[in-house]
PDB file of C-alpha atoms in Angstrom:
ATOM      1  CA  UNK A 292     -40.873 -40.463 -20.315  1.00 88.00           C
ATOM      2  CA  UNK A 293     -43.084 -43.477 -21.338  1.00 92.00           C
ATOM      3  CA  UNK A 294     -42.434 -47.087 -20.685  1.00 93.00           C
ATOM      4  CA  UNK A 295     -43.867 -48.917 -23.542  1.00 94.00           C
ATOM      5  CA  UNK A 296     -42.713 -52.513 -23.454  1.00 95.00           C
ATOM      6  CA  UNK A 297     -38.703 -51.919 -23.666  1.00 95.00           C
ATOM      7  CA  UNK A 298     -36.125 -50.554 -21.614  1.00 96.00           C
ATOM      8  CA  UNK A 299     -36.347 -46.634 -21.490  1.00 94.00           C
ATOM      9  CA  UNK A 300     -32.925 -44.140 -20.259  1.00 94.00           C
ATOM     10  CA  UNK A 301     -33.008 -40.698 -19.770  1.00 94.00           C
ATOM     11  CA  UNK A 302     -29.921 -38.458 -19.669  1.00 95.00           C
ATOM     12  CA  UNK A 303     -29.138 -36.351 -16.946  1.00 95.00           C
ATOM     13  CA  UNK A 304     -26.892 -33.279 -16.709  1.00 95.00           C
ATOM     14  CA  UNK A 305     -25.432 -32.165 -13.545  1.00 94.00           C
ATOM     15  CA  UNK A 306     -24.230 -28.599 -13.954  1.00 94.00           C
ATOM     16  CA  UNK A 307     -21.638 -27.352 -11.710  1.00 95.00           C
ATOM     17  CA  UNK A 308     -23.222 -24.797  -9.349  1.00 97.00           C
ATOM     18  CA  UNK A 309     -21.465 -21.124  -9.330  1.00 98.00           C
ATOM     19  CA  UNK A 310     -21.698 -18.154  -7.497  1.00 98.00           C
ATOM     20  CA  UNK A 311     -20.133 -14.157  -8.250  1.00 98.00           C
ATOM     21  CA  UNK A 312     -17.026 -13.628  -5.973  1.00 98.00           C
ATOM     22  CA  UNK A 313     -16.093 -10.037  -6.339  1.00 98.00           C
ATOM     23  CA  UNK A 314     -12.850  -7.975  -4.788  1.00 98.00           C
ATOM     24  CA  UNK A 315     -13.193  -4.481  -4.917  1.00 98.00           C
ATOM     25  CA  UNK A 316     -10.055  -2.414  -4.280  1.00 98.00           C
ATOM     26  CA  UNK A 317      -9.730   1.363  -3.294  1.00 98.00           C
ATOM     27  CA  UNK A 318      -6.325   3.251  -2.868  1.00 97.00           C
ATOM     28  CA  UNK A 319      -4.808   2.013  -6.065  1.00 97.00           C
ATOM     29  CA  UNK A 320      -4.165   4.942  -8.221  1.00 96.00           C
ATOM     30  CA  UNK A 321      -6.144   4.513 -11.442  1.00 95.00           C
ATOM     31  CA  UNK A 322      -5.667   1.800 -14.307  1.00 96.00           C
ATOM     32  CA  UNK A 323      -2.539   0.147 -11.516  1.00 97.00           C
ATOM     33  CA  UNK A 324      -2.891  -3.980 -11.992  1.00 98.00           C
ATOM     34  CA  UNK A 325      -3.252  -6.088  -8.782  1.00 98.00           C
ATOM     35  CA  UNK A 326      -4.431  -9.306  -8.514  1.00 98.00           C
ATOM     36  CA  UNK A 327      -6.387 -12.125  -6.109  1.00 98.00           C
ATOM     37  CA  UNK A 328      -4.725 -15.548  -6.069  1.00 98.00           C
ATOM     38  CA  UNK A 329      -6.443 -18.485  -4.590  1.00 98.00           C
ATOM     39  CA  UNK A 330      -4.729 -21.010  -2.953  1.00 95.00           C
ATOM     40  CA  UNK A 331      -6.004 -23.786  -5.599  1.00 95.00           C
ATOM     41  CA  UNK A 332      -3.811 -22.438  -7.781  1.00 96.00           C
ATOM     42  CA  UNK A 333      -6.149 -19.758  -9.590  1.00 97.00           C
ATOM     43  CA  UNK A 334      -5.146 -16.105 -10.000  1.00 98.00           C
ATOM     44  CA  UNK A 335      -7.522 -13.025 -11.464  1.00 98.00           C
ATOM     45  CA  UNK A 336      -6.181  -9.552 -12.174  1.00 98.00           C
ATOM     46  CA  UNK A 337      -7.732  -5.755 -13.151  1.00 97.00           C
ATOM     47  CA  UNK A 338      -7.292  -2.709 -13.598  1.00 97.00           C
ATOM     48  CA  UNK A 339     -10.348  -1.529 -12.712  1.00 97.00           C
ATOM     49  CA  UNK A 340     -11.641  -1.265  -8.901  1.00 98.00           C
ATOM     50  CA  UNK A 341     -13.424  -4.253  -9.319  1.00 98.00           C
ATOM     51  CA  UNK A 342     -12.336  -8.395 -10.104  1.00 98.00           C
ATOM     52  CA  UNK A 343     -14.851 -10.647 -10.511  1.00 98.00           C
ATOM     53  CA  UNK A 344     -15.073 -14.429 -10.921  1.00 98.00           C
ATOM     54  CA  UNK A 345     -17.053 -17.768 -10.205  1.00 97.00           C
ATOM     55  CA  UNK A 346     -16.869 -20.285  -7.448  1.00 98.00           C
ATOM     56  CA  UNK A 347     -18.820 -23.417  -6.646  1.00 97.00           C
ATOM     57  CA  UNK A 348     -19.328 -23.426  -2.960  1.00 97.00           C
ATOM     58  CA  UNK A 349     -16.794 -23.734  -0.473  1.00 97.00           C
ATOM     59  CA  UNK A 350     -14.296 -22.068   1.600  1.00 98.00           C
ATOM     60  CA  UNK A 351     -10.990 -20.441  -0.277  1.00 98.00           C
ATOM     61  CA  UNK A 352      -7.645 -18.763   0.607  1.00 98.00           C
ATOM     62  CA  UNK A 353      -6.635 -15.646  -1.147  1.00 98.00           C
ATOM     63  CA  UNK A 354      -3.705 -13.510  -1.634  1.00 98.00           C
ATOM     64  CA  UNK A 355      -3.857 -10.004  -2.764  1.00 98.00           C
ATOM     65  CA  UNK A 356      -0.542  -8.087  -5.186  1.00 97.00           C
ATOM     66  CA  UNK A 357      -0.359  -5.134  -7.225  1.00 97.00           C
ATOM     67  CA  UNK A 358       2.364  -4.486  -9.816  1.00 96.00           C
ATOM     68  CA  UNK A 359       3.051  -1.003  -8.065  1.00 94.00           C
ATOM     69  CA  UNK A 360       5.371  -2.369  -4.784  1.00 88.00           C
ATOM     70  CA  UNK A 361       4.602   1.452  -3.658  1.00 92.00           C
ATOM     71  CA  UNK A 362       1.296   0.282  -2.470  1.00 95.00           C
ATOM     72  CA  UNK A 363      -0.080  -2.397   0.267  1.00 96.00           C
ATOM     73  CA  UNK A 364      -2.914  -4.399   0.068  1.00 98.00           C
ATOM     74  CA  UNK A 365      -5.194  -4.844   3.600  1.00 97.00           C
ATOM     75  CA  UNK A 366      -5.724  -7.516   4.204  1.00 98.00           C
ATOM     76  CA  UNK A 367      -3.055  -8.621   2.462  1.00 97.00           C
ATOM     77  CA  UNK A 368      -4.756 -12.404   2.591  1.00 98.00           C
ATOM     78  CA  UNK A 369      -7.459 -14.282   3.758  1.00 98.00           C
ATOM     79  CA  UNK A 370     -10.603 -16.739   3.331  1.00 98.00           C
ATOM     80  CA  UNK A 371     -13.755 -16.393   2.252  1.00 98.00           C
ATOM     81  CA  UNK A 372     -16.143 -18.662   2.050  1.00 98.00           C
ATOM     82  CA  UNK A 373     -18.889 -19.424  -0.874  1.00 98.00           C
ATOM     83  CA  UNK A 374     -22.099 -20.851   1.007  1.00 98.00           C
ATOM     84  CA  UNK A 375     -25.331 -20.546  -1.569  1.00 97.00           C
ATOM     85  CA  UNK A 376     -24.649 -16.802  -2.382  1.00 98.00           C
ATOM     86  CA  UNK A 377     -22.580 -14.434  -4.306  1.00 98.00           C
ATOM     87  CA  UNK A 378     -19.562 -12.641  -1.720  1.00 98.00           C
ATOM     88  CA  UNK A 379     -17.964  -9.755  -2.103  1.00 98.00           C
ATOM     89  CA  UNK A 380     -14.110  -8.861  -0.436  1.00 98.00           C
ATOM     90  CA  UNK A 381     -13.140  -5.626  -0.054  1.00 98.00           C
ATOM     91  CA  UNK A 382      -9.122  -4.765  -0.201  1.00 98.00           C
ATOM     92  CA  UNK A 383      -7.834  -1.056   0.718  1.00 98.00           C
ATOM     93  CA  UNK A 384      -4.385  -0.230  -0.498  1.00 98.00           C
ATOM     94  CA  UNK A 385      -2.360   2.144   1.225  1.00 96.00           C
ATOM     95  CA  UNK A 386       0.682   4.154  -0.192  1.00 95.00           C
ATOM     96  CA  UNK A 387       3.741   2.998   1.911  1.00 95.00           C
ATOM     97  CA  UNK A 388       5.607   5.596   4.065  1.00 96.00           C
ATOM     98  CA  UNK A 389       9.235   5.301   5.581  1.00 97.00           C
ATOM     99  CA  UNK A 390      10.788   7.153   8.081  1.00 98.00           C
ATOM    100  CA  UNK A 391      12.849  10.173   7.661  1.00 98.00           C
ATOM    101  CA  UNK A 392      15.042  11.440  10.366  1.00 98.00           C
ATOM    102  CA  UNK A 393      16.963  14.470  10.480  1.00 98.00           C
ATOM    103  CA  UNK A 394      19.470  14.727  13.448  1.00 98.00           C
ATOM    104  CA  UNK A 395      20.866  17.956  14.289  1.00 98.00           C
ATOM    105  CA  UNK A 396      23.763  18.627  16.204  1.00 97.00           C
ATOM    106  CA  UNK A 397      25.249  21.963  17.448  1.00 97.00           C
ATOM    107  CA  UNK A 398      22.215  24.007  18.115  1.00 97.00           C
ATOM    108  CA  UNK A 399      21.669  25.092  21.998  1.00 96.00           C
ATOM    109  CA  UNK A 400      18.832  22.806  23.506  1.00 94.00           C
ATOM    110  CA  UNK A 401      15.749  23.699  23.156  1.00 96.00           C
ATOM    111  CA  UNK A 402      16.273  25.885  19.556  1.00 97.00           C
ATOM    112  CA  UNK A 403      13.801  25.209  16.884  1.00 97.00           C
ATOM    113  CA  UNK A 404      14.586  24.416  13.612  1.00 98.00           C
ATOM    114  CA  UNK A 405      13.313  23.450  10.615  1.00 98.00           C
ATOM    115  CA  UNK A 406      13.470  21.190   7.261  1.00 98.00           C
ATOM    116  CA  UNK A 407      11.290  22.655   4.429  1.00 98.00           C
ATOM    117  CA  UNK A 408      10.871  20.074   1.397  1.00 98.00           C
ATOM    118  CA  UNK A 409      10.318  21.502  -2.129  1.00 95.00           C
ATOM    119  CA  UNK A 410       7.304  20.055  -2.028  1.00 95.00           C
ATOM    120  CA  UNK A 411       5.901  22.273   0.112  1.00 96.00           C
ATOM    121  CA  UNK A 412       6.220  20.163   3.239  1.00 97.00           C
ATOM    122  CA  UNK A 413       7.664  21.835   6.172  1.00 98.00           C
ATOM    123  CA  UNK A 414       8.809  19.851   9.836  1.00 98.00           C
ATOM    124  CA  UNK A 415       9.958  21.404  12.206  1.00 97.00           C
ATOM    125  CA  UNK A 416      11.005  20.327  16.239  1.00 97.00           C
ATOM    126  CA  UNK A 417      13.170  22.301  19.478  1.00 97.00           C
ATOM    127  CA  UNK A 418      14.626  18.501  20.019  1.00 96.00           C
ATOM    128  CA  UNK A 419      17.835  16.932  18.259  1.00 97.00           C
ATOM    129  CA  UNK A 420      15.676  14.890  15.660  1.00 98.00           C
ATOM    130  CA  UNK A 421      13.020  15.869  13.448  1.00 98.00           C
ATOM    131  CA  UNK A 422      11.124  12.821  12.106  1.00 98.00           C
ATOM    132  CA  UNK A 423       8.422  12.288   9.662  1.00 98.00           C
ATOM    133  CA  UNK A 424       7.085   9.862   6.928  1.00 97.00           C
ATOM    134  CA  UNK A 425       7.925   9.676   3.364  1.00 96.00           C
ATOM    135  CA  UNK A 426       6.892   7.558   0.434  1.00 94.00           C
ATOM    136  CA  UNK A 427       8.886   6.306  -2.261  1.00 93.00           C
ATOM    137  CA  UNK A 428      11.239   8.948  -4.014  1.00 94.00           C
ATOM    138  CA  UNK A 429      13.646  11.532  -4.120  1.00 97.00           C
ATOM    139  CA  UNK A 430      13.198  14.740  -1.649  1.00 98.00           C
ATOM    140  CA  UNK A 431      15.263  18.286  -2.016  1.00 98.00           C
ATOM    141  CA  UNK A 432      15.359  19.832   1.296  1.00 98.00           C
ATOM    142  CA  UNK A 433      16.472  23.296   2.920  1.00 98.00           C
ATOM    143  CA  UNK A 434      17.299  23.627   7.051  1.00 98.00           C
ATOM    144  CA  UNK A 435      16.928  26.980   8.592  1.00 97.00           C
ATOM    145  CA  UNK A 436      16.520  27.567  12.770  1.00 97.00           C
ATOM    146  CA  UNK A 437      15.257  30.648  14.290  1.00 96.00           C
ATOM    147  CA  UNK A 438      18.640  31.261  15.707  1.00 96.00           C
ATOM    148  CA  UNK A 439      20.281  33.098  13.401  1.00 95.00           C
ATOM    149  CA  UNK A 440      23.331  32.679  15.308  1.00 97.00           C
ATOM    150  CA  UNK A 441      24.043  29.194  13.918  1.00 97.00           C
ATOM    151  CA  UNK A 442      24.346  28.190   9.788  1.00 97.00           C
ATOM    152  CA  UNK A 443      23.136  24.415   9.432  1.00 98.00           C
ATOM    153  CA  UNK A 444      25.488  22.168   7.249  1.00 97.00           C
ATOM    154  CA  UNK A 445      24.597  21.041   4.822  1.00 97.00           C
ATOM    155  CA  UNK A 446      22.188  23.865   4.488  1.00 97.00           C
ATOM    156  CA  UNK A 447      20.538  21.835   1.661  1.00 98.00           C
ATOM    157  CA  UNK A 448      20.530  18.808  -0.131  1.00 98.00           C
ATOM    158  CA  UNK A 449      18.847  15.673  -1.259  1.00 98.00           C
ATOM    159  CA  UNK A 450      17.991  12.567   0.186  1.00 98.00           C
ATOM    160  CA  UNK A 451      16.079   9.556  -1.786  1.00 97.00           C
ATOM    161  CA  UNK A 452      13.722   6.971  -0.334  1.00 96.00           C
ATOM    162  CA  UNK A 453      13.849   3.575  -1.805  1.00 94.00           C
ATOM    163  CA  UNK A 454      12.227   0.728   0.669  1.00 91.00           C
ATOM    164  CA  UNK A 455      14.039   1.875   3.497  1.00 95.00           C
ATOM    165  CA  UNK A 456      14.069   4.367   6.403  1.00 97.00           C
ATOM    166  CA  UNK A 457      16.360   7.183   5.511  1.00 98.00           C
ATOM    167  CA  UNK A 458      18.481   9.572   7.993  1.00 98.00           C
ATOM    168  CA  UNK A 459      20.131  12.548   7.614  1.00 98.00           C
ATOM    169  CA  UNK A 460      22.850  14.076   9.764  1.00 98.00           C
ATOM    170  CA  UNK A 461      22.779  18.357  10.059  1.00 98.00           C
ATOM    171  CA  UNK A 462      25.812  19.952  12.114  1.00 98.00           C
ATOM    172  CA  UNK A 463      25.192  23.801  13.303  1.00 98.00           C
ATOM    173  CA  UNK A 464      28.049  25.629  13.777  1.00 96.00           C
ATOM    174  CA  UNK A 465      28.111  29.303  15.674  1.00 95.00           C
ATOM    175  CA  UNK A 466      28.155  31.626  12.689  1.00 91.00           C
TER     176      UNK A 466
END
């Protein structure tokens, strides 16, 4: 600038300084929304693997979602902090299990036996309970023992899991 007998201003512009904050997720079957939300009130969502957005620097609390409740986010929340540099979070979601438990009663102790899922799963145990972990959804079953001697009942069925631990009673009776 030159001074040349008057006054002289200059304008200055103070741009606000921003870095790349990116979440990448992995678990989440493909094209599933989920979404970050910051503490200050801000909230970003995908479909894709990867959300990206801008921060000025400074130290922020986030909380991850999805639309699909079948799936958890870890970690489920936390900080990260902006500091002069881009950051990058990354969230693994997991499908959440319940547990199934079968519960015989009748068979001699120590007898195996068996429940065989249609979808190919098969659990078997010599104790009173078979247990094991299920997802979200509705299971056919069949029971069968290597003692021929007893008939479960009921030999078959169905049993649906729907946020909650399930359990399912067998009697065997001495054919």
């Amino acid at each position: 600038f030159t001074v040349n007998g008057a006054n002289v201003s200059v304008a200055i512009t103070f741009n606000l300084v921003t870095y790349t904050v990116t979440f990448t997720e992995s678990g989440l079957p493909s094209g599933t929304q989920w979404y970050v939300n910051l503490s200050n009130g801000q909230s970003f969502s995908g479909t894709g693997t990867t959300i990206t957005f801008s921060e000025p620097n400074g130290t922020y609390t986030y909380t991850i979602a999805t639309v699909n409740k079948n799936y958890a986010p870890k970690p489920s929340s936390g900080t990260f902090t902006v500091n002069g540099a881009n950051v990058n979070v990354a969230i693994t979601f997991t499908l959440k299990t319940y547990t199934v438990t079968f519960t015989e009663s009748g068979l001699p102790s120590g007898t195996q036996w068996y429940v065989n899922l249609s979808n190919g799963q098969s659990f078997s145990g010599t104790g009173s309970t078979i247990t094991f972990s299920e997802p979200n959804g509705t299971y056919t079953y069949t029971i069968a023992t290597v003692n021929k001697n007893y008939a479960p009942k009921p030999s078959s069925g169905t049993f649906t899991v729907n946020g909650a631990n399930v359990s399912v009673a067998i009697t065997f009776n001495l054919v």
